[in-house]
Coordinates of C-alpha atoms in Angstrom, one line a residue:
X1 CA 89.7 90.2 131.4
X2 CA 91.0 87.7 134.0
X3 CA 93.3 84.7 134.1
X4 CA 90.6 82.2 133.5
X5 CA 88.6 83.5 130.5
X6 CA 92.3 83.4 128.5
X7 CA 92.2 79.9 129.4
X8 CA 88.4 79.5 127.9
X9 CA 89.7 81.8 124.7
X10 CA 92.7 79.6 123.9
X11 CA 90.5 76.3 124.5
X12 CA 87.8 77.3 122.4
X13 CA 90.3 79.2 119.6
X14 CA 92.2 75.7 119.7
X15 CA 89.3 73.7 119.3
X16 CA 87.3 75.9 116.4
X17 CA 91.1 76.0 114.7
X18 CA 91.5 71.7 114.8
X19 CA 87.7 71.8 113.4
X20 CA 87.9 74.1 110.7
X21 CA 91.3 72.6 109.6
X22 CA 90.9 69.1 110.6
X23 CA 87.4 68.3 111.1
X24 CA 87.8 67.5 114.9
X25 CA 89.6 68.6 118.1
X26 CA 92.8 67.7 119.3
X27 CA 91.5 67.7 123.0
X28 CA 91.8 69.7 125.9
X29 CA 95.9 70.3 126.5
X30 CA 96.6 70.3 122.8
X31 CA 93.8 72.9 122.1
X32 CA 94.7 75.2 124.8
X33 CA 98.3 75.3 123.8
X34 CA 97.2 76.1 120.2
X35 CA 95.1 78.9 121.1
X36 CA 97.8 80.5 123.1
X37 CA 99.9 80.0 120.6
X38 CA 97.8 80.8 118.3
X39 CA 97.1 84.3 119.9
X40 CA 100.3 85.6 120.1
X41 CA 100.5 84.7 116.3
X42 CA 97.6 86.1 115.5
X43 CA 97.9 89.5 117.1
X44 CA 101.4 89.5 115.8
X45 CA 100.1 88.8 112.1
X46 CA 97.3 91.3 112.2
X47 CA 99.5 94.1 113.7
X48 CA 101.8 93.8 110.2
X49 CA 98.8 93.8 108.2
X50 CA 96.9 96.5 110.3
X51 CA 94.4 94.7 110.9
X52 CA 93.0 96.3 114.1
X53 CA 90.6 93.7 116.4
X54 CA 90.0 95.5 120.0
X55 CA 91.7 92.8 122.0
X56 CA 90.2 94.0 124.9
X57 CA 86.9 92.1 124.6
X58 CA 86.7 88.2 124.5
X59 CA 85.2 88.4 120.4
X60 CA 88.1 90.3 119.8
X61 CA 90.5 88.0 121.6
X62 CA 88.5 85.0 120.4
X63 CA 89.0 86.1 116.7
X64 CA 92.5 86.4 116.8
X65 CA 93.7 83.2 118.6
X66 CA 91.9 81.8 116.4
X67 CA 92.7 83.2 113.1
X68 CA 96.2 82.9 114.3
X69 CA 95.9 78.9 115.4
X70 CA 94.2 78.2 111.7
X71 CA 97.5 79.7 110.4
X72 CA 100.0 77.7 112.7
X73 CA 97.8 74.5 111.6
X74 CA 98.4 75.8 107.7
X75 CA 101.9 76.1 108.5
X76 CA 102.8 73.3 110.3
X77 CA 100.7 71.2 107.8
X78 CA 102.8 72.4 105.3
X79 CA 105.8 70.1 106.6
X80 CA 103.4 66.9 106.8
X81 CA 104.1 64.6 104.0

């Protein structure tokens, strides 16, 4: 895959994280920085669980930054008063 469709993964992951955990998205910096984010997490969390998602297509990549950026939300949520 090339440069640009990470960019469209980690918009889109950002943006269906904020919605499922927020009801809205965070706009356009915000929700690319929490897909990435949310990525790296996400592969890094499925890899101790075993979890395997082929990362090499963009529903595989999609899933994870996603699952990963609903558990930064859930995590940083956790320090909101």
């Amino acid at each position: 895959m090339g440069f640009l469709w990470y960019i469209i993964i980690g918009i889109v992951a950002g943006f269906a994280a904020g919605k499922i955990m927020r009801g809205g998205g965070f706009g356009l910096i915000v929700n690319l920085v929490l897909g990435i984010i949310g990525g790296v997490l996400g592969g890094w969390l499925f890899s101790i669980l075993g979890i395997g998602v082929n990362d090499n297509s963009i529903i595989g990549s999609l899933i994870t930054s996603t699952a990963g950026a609903i558990v930064l939300l859930w995590a940083v949520s956790l320090f909101k008063k």
